[in-house]
Coordinates of C-alpha atoms in Angstrom, one line a residue:
Chain A
M236 CA -158.1 73.6 -5.2
D237 CA -157.4 77.4 -4.4
T238 CA -156.5 76.9 -1.0
I239 CA -153.6 74.8 -1.8
W240 CA -152.5 77.0 -4.7
N241 CA -152.4 80.1 -2.4
Y242 CA -150.5 77.8 0.4
R243 CA -148.2 76.1 -2.1
W244 CA -145.0 77.6 -1.0
L245 CA -145.5 76.8 2.4
L246 CA -146.7 73.3 1.1
L247 CA -143.2 73.0 -0.8
Q248 CA -141.5 74.3 2.1
G249 CA -142.7 71.3 4.1
L250 CA -141.9 69.0 1.4
G251 CA -138.1 70.5 1.4
V252 CA -138.2 69.8 5.2
T253 CA -139.7 66.2 4.7
V254 CA -137.6 65.0 2.3
Q255 CA -134.3 66.5 3.9
V256 CA -135.1 64.7 7.0
T257 CA -136.1 61.4 5.5
V258 CA -132.6 61.4 3.3
L259 CA -130.9 62.5 6.1
A260 CA -132.2 60.0 8.7
G261 CA -132.3 57.2 5.9
L262 CA -128.8 57.7 5.5
L263 CA -128.0 57.5 9.2
A264 CA -130.4 54.4 9.5
L265 CA -128.4 52.8 6.7
A266 CA -124.8 53.5 8.2
L267 CA -125.8 52.4 11.6
G268 CA -127.7 49.4 10.2
I269 CA -124.7 48.4 8.6
A270 CA -122.3 48.9 11.3
T271 CA -124.1 47.5 13.9
G272 CA -125.2 44.6 11.8
L273 CA -121.5 43.6 10.9
A274 CA -120.7 44.3 14.9
R275 CA -123.4 41.6 16.1
R276 CA -121.3 39.0 14.6
G277 CA -118.5 40.5 16.5
P278 CA -117.3 39.6 20.0
P279 CA -119.6 39.6 22.6
L280 CA -118.5 42.8 24.3
I281 CA -119.6 44.3 21.2
A282 CA -122.3 42.5 20.2
W283 CA -124.1 42.6 23.5
P284 CA -124.1 46.3 23.6
V285 CA -125.5 46.8 20.1
H286 CA -128.2 43.9 20.9
I287 CA -129.4 46.4 23.4
Y288 CA -129.6 49.3 21.0
V289 CA -131.6 47.4 18.8
E290 CA -133.9 46.0 21.3
V291 CA -134.5 49.3 22.8
F292 CA -135.1 50.9 19.5
R293 CA -137.2 48.1 17.8
G294 CA -139.1 48.0 21.0
T295 CA -140.0 51.7 22.0
S296 CA -142.2 54.0 19.7
A297 CA -140.2 56.5 17.6
L298 CA -142.5 59.0 18.6
V299 CA -141.4 58.7 22.6
Q300 CA -138.0 58.5 21.2
L301 CA -138.5 62.1 19.3
F302 CA -140.3 63.4 22.5
V303 CA -137.1 62.3 25.0
L304 CA -134.6 63.9 22.4
F305 CA -136.6 67.2 22.0
F306 CA -138.2 67.3 25.7
V307 CA -136.4 65.2 27.9
L308 CA -132.3 65.6 27.0
P309 CA -132.8 69.6 27.3
G310 CA -133.5 68.9 30.9
M311 CA -130.0 66.9 31.3
G312 CA -128.4 70.0 29.3
L313 CA -128.2 68.0 25.9
R314 CA -130.1 70.8 23.8
L315 CA -130.5 69.8 20.0
D316 CA -132.7 71.9 17.2
P317 CA -135.5 70.0 16.1
M318 CA -134.0 69.0 12.8
T319 CA -131.0 67.1 14.6
C320 CA -133.6 65.6 16.9
G321 CA -135.7 64.5 13.9
V322 CA -132.9 63.1 12.0
V323 CA -130.9 61.6 15.1
G324 CA -134.4 60.2 16.5
L325 CA -135.5 58.2 13.1
G326 CA -132.1 57.4 12.2
L327 CA -131.7 55.7 15.5
C328 CA -135.0 54.1 15.5
Y329 CA -134.7 52.7 11.7
G330 CA -131.1 52.2 12.3
A331 CA -131.9 49.5 14.7
Y332 CA -134.7 48.1 12.1
C333 CA -131.8 47.9 9.5
S334 CA -129.5 46.4 11.8
E335 CA -131.8 43.1 11.6
V336 CA -131.9 43.0 8.1
V337 CA -128.6 43.3 7.6
R338 CA -127.8 40.6 10.3
G339 CA -130.2 38.2 8.8
A340 CA -128.8 38.3 5.4
L341 CA -125.6 37.8 6.9
N342 CA -126.6 34.9 9.1
N343 CA -127.8 33.4 6.2
F344 CA -124.9 33.7 3.8
P345 CA -124.0 30.8 2.3
R346 CA -120.9 29.2 4.4
A347 CA -119.8 27.5 1.3
Q348 CA -118.7 31.2 -0.3
R349 CA -116.9 31.8 2.8
E350 CA -114.9 28.6 2.6
A351 CA -114.0 29.4 -1.0
A352 CA -112.8 32.7 0.3
V353 CA -110.4 31.1 2.7
A354 CA -109.4 28.6 0.2
L355 CA -108.3 31.7 -1.9
N356 CA -106.0 33.1 1.0
L357 CA -108.2 36.2 1.2
T358 CA -108.1 38.5 4.4
G359 CA -111.6 38.6 6.4
T360 CA -111.7 42.2 5.2
Q361 CA -111.6 41.2 1.7
T362 CA -113.9 38.2 1.9
L363 CA -116.4 40.7 3.6
T364 CA -116.1 43.7 0.9
R365 CA -115.6 41.6 -2.1
V366 CA -117.7 38.3 -1.4
V367 CA -119.9 38.5 1.0
L368 CA -121.4 42.3 0.8
P369 CA -121.6 42.4 -3.2
Q370 CA -123.9 39.2 -2.6
A371 CA -125.6 39.8 0.5
L372 CA -126.2 43.5 -0.1
L373 CA -128.8 42.3 -2.9
V374 CA -130.6 40.1 -0.3
M375 CA -131.2 43.1 2.2
L376 CA -132.0 45.8 -0.6
P377 CA -135.7 45.1 -1.4
Q378 CA -136.1 45.0 2.7
L379 CA -134.1 48.2 3.0
G380 CA -136.1 49.8 0.3
N381 CA -139.6 49.1 2.3
L382 CA -137.5 50.5 5.5
M383 CA -137.3 53.4 3.6
V384 CA -140.3 54.0 2.6
E385 CA -141.7 53.3 6.4
L386 CA -139.0 56.1 7.8
L387 CA -140.6 58.3 4.8
K388 CA -143.9 57.8 6.4
A389 CA -142.8 57.8 10.1
S390 CA -140.7 61.1 9.1
S391 CA -144.3 63.3 9.6
L392 CA -144.0 62.3 13.4
V393 CA -141.3 65.2 13.6
S394 CA -144.3 67.6 12.9
L395 CA -145.0 67.0 16.8
I396 CA -141.5 68.3 17.7
T397 CA -142.1 71.8 16.3
L398 CA -140.4 70.8 12.5
A399 CA -142.1 72.2 9.9
D400 CA -142.7 69.3 7.7
L401 CA -145.1 68.3 4.6
T402 CA -147.5 67.0 7.7
F403 CA -147.2 70.2 10.1
Q404 CA -147.8 72.7 7.0
A405 CA -151.3 70.7 5.8
R406 CA -152.2 70.9 9.2
S407 CA -151.7 74.5 9.9
I408 CA -153.3 75.1 6.8
M409 CA -156.2 72.8 7.8
R410 CA -156.4 74.6 11.0
L411 CA -156.3 78.3 9.1
T412 CA -158.9 77.0 6.3
L413 CA -161.2 74.1 7.3
H414 CA -160.4 72.8 4.2
T415 CA -159.6 69.1 5.5
V416 CA -160.2 67.3 2.6
E417 CA -158.0 69.5 0.0
A418 CA -155.2 69.4 2.7
M419 CA -155.1 65.8 3.5
S420 CA -155.4 65.2 -0.3
V421 CA -152.4 66.8 -0.9
L422 CA -150.5 64.8 1.9
L423 CA -152.0 61.4 0.5
V424 CA -150.5 62.1 -2.9
A425 CA -147.4 63.4 -1.8
Y426 CA -146.6 60.7 0.5
F427 CA -147.3 58.6 -2.2
V428 CA -145.5 59.9 -4.9
L429 CA -142.3 60.2 -2.6
A430 CA -142.8 56.4 -1.7
Q431 CA -143.1 55.3 -5.4
L432 CA -139.7 57.2 -6.1
I433 CA -137.9 55.3 -3.2
S434 CA -139.3 51.7 -4.6
F435 CA -138.2 52.7 -7.8
G436 CA -134.8 53.7 -6.7
A437 CA -134.3 50.5 -4.3
R438 CA -135.6 48.3 -7.5
A439 CA -133.0 50.2 -10.2
L440 CA -130.1 49.8 -7.8
E441 CA -131.4 46.3 -7.6
A442 CA -131.1 45.7 -10.9
R443 CA -128.0 47.3 -11.6
L444 CA -126.2 45.4 -8.6
G445 CA -127.5 42.1 -9.5
G446 CA -128.8 42.5 -13.1
A447 CA -125.6 41.2 -14.6
W448 CA -125.3 37.7 -12.8
R449 CA -128.7 36.9 -11.5
G450 CA -131.6 35.4 -13.2
R451 CA -130.0 34.9 -16.8
T452 CA -129.7 31.0 -16.2
E453 CA -131.3 30.8 -19.5
E454 CA -128.4 31.5 -21.6
R455 CA -126.1 28.7 -21.0
Chain B
M172 CA -87.2 28.2 2.2
S173 CA -85.4 26.2 4.5
A174 CA -83.9 22.8 3.9
T175 CA -86.0 21.4 6.2
A176 CA -89.1 22.9 4.6
T177 CA -87.8 21.6 1.0
D178 CA -87.1 18.1 2.2
A179 CA -90.5 17.9 4.1
P180 CA -93.4 15.7 2.5
A181 CA -96.0 17.9 1.0
V182 CA -98.9 17.0 3.7
R183 CA -97.8 14.9 6.9
F184 CA -100.7 13.5 9.3
A185 CA -99.3 12.3 12.6
A186 CA -101.4 10.8 15.1
A187 CA -104.1 13.2 14.1
C188 CA -107.6 13.1 16.0
K189 CA -110.7 14.8 15.2
S190 CA -114.7 14.4 16.5
F191 CA -118.0 15.9 15.8
G192 CA -119.4 15.5 19.1
D193 CA -119.4 11.6 19.6
T194 CA -118.1 10.7 16.5
R195 CA -114.5 10.0 16.0
V196 CA -113.9 11.4 12.3
L197 CA -110.0 10.7 12.2
D198 CA -109.0 8.3 15.2
R199 CA -104.7 8.6 15.4
F200 CA -104.5 8.9 11.5
D201 CA -101.5 8.6 10.0
L202 CA -100.3 9.7 6.1
D203 CA -97.8 11.2 4.5
I204 CA -97.6 12.4 0.9
P205 CA -94.5 13.0 -0.8
R206 CA -94.3 16.1 -3.0
G207 CA -95.8 15.6 -6.5
E208 CA -97.8 12.5 -5.6
K209 CA -101.4 12.2 -6.9
T210 CA -103.1 10.6 -4.1
V211 CA -106.6 9.1 -4.4
I212 CA -108.7 8.8 -1.2
I213 CA -111.7 6.3 -1.4
G214 CA -114.1 5.5 1.0
P215 CA -117.7 5.0 2.6
S216 CA -119.2 8.2 3.6
G217 CA -118.5 9.7 7.0
S218 CA -115.2 8.0 6.7
G219 CA -113.6 11.0 7.4
K220 CA -112.3 11.5 3.4
S221 CA -113.3 14.9 3.2
T222 CA -112.5 16.3 6.7
L223 CA -108.7 15.2 5.8
L224 CA -108.7 17.9 3.1
R225 CA -111.0 20.3 5.0
I226 CA -108.3 20.1 7.7
L227 CA -105.7 20.8 5.2
M228 CA -107.2 23.8 3.9
T229 CA -107.7 25.4 7.2
L230 CA -111.6 24.9 7.3
E231 CA -111.6 22.4 10.4
G232 CA -109.0 22.1 13.6
I233 CA -107.9 19.3 15.2
E234 CA -108.1 17.8 18.8
S235 CA -104.6 16.0 19.4
G236 CA -101.8 15.0 16.9
R237 CA -100.2 17.4 14.5
V238 CA -100.5 18.3 10.7
E239 CA -98.1 19.6 8.4
I240 CA -98.2 21.4 5.0
C241 CA -94.8 21.5 2.9
G242 CA -92.9 21.3 6.8
E243 CA -95.3 23.7 8.2
T244 CA -97.2 22.9 11.3
L245 CA -101.1 23.7 10.7
T246 CA -101.4 23.6 14.6
D247 CA -100.1 25.3 17.5
R248 CA -100.3 23.3 20.9
F249 CA -101.0 25.6 23.9
D250 CA -102.3 23.7 27.4
G251 CA -102.2 20.6 25.9
V252 CA -104.7 21.2 23.3
E253 CA -104.0 22.1 19.5
R254 CA -105.2 25.3 18.0
A255 CA -105.1 26.7 14.6
P256 CA -101.8 28.9 14.3
R257 CA -101.5 32.0 16.1
G258 CA -101.3 35.1 13.7
R259 CA -103.5 35.5 10.6
G260 CA -99.7 36.3 8.8
R261 CA -99.1 32.2 9.4
L262 CA -102.3 30.9 8.6
R263 CA -102.2 33.3 5.3
K264 CA -98.7 31.8 4.6
I265 CA -100.1 28.1 5.2
R266 CA -103.2 28.8 3.1
G267 CA -100.9 30.0 0.3
H268 CA -99.3 26.4 -0.1
V269 CA -102.8 25.0 -0.7
G270 CA -105.5 25.3 -3.3
M271 CA -109.1 23.5 -3.2
V272 CA -111.8 22.8 -5.3
F273 CA -115.0 22.0 -4.1
Q274 CA -117.9 19.7 -4.7
Q275 CA -120.5 22.4 -5.0
F276 CA -117.9 24.8 -7.4
N277 CA -118.9 27.5 -4.5
L278 CA -118.2 30.1 -7.4
F279 CA -118.8 33.7 -6.5
P280 CA -122.0 34.1 -8.6
H281 CA -121.6 38.0 -9.0
M282 CA -118.1 37.6 -10.4
S283 CA -117.6 36.5 -14.1
A284 CA -115.4 33.4 -14.7
L285 CA -112.5 35.9 -15.7
E286 CA -112.9 37.9 -12.4
N287 CA -113.5 34.4 -10.3
V288 CA -110.0 33.3 -11.3
A289 CA -108.2 36.7 -11.4
C290 CA -109.3 37.5 -8.0
G291 CA -107.3 35.4 -5.6
P292 CA -104.1 36.6 -7.3
R293 CA -105.4 40.0 -7.3
L294 CA -106.5 40.2 -4.1
S295 CA -104.2 37.8 -2.0
L296 CA -101.0 38.0 -4.2
R297 CA -101.6 41.8 -5.0
R298 CA -101.1 41.5 -8.7
S299 CA -102.3 43.9 -11.0
R300 CA -105.1 43.6 -12.6
V301 CA -103.9 43.5 -15.9
E302 CA -101.5 41.0 -15.2
A303 CA -104.0 39.2 -13.1
E304 CA -106.2 38.8 -15.8
A305 CA -103.9 37.9 -18.7
E306 CA -102.9 34.7 -16.4
A307 CA -106.4 34.0 -16.1
E308 CA -107.4 34.3 -19.1
A309 CA -104.3 31.9 -20.1
L310 CA -105.5 29.4 -17.2
L311 CA -109.3 29.6 -18.8
R312 CA -108.2 28.8 -22.1
R313 CA -106.0 25.7 -20.8
V314 CA -109.5 24.4 -19.3
G315 CA -111.0 24.8 -22.8
L316 CA -113.5 28.1 -21.5
G317 CA -111.6 30.8 -23.7
D318 CA -114.8 31.5 -24.6
K319 CA -116.3 31.9 -21.6
L320 CA -114.4 34.6 -20.3
G321 CA -116.9 37.0 -19.2
S322 CA -119.8 34.3 -18.3
Y323 CA -121.6 34.5 -15.0
P324 CA -121.4 31.0 -12.8
L325 CA -125.4 31.0 -13.2
Q326 CA -124.6 31.1 -17.4
L327 CA -122.3 27.9 -17.4
S328 CA -123.1 24.3 -16.9
G329 CA -121.9 22.3 -14.0
G330 CA -119.2 21.0 -15.6
Q331 CA -117.8 24.3 -17.1
Q332 CA -118.4 26.2 -13.6
Q333 CA -115.9 23.1 -12.0
R334 CA -113.6 24.0 -14.3
V335 CA -113.5 27.5 -13.8
A336 CA -113.1 26.4 -10.0
I337 CA -109.9 24.4 -10.8
A338 CA -108.6 27.3 -12.7
R339 CA -109.4 29.4 -9.9
A340 CA -107.5 27.3 -7.5
M341 CA -104.7 27.3 -10.1
A342 CA -104.3 30.5 -10.0
L343 CA -102.4 31.3 -7.0
R344 CA -99.8 28.0 -8.1
P345 CA -100.3 26.3 -5.0
E346 CA -98.1 23.4 -4.0
V347 CA -100.4 21.1 -3.0
M348 CA -104.2 21.0 -4.8
L349 CA -107.0 19.4 -2.7
F350 CA -110.1 18.0 -4.8
D351 CA -113.3 17.3 -2.7
E352 CA -115.9 15.1 -4.4
V353 CA -115.3 17.3 -7.6
T354 CA -117.5 15.4 -9.8
S355 CA -119.8 14.0 -7.5
A356 CA -122.4 17.1 -8.3
L357 CA -122.1 16.6 -12.1
D358 CA -124.4 14.8 -14.6
P359 CA -122.7 11.7 -15.8
E360 CA -121.9 13.0 -19.3
L361 CA -120.2 16.0 -17.8
I362 CA -117.5 14.4 -15.4
G363 CA -115.2 13.6 -18.6
E364 CA -114.5 17.4 -19.2
V365 CA -113.7 17.7 -15.7
L366 CA -111.3 14.6 -15.3
A367 CA -109.8 15.5 -18.6
V368 CA -108.6 18.9 -17.3
M369 CA -107.7 17.1 -13.7
R370 CA -105.7 14.6 -15.8
E371 CA -103.6 17.5 -17.5
L372 CA -103.0 18.9 -14.2
A373 CA -101.9 15.5 -12.9
S374 CA -99.1 15.8 -15.7
E375 CA -97.4 18.4 -13.6
T376 CA -94.8 16.4 -11.7
S377 CA -94.3 18.6 -9.3
L378 CA -98.0 19.6 -8.3
T379 CA -99.5 17.2 -5.2
M380 CA -102.9 16.3 -5.4
L381 CA -105.1 15.0 -3.1
V382 CA -108.2 13.8 -4.7
V383 CA -111.4 12.4 -2.4
T384 CA -113.7 10.6 -4.7
H385 CA -116.3 8.0 -4.6
Q386 CA -115.9 7.2 -8.7
M387 CA -113.5 4.7 -9.4
G388 CA -113.1 5.7 -13.0
V389 CA -111.6 9.1 -11.3
A390 CA -109.4 7.2 -9.4
R391 CA -108.1 5.1 -11.9
A392 CA -107.7 7.7 -13.9
L393 CA -105.1 9.7 -11.6
A394 CA -103.5 7.8 -9.0
D395 CA -100.3 7.4 -8.3
R396 CA -101.3 5.9 -4.9
V397 CA -105.3 5.1 -3.5
C398 CA -106.0 5.0 0.2
F399 CA -108.9 3.6 1.5
L400 CA -110.6 5.2 4.7
E401 CA -112.9 3.9 6.8
N402 CA -113.9 5.3 10.7
G403 CA -111.2 7.5 10.5
R404 CA -108.7 4.9 9.8
L405 CA -106.6 4.0 7.0
V406 CA -107.3 0.5 6.2
E407 CA -105.7 0.0 2.9
Q408 CA -103.3 1.9 1.0
G409 CA -101.2 1.3 -2.5
P410 CA -100.9 1.8 -6.2
P411 CA -104.5 1.6 -8.0
E412 CA -104.2 -1.4 -9.7
Q413 CA -103.6 -3.3 -6.2
V414 CA -106.0 -1.6 -4.0
L415 CA -109.2 -1.4 -6.6
D416 CA -108.3 -4.6 -8.2
A417 CA -107.0 -7.0 -5.7
P418 CA -107.9 -5.3 -2.3
E419 CA -106.1 -7.2 0.7
N420 CA -108.4 -6.1 3.4
P421 CA -111.9 -7.7 3.7
R422 CA -113.3 -4.1 4.6
T423 CA -111.6 -2.9 1.0
R424 CA -113.7 -5.7 -1.0
E425 CA -116.9 -5.2 0.6
F426 CA -117.0 -1.4 -0.2
L427 CA -115.6 -1.9 -3.8
H428 CA -118.1 -4.9 -4.0
A429 CA -121.1 -2.6 -3.1
L430 CA -119.8 0.2 -5.6
N431 CA -120.3 -2.4 -8.5
L432 CA -123.4 -3.8 -7.5
A433 CA -124.6 0.3 -7.1

């Protein structure tokens, strides 16, 4: 335990980096996911490139994507700092997963609700923002929460492109002190707690958005 | 509004054709509905009754012929093919004449009864929230739901939900109201409360009502005219006492006989 205490500031710094990468990449992934998920229902000229993006980023490993951003792009004249690489790389990758969640929820959205919106003479945008998204987001939330937990765990990959996140720091401590068990235990607990926070947040949001109108059928 | 628009019938089908795959749903269909008339459409399943309403609500198109609502043509013709009118503005203008109530209510589950009724005026007529909600409240009182303003659809019975749906459609003050089997999904004891609301609406002389139903009680209660449809054609029409009690066409007789046995 002394080891952990001695290196606490290093570990906290690493934790900060992990949180930063996860939050920023998560926001990017959600924004991308919603935009591309919507775009896939658009005209073919938009839908097809988006489809290719989703398949490429889902079908290749996140690690390879990070390596391309960090090691290959500079050779082509584009040099990004490690944090940008990590955020953009993970954001693109998980954006592709989010995109599928959004697309699925929109595809399964009841046609009758859209027809009711037509009967009320709403515009396409009003239908999307007032009728479709408030309901579809609720369907997406559990899956999106899941993806955010996955993203948190995948954020440890940024340690391999020199970013000093929690995993990076724990491995440094391991190499310096050879206290593998302690360092690994810290990682285990830290990621678990962060994952719980994300799950809790997703559930709270779900309850807040849907609590008023769902599951209170008994109050007839 | 131009003179032709006010003189025109509320709804006009002229030689309208519509198919789903190989099935012809409307076959050179003609029908004029004068303003203010309450028309009930009956007929066997698949006879094209609901499709008529869905075409008027612009939820379906036609392949040829002509459909007009309050003097406005629902389709544009290019290259010999009927299409939805060009330009969103025109489509929305046409939709503004029409309101529709669905078999499965189709209320927005994430909005309260009040929000459901107020959302049309707020979003499509750009009324202020206060104004739209005051009107919505009045409408909900009129359909007997003044005590359910804050309830969500899941907390309401089928009959209550359908009454909210009627209020929601009326909030846009349409000239033509379409009712697509609105009592079919209800338990028998709940039909009466919805029918009462529809009868009350029917007393509004200026409102044109087009009602598709399987329930002859509904037809008798509301109709100025009953139309019997089969295989996309108008087989018989006339006042309810004639079509329902003394049908001339053998197909109408057969259909009504089968209903009585059921």
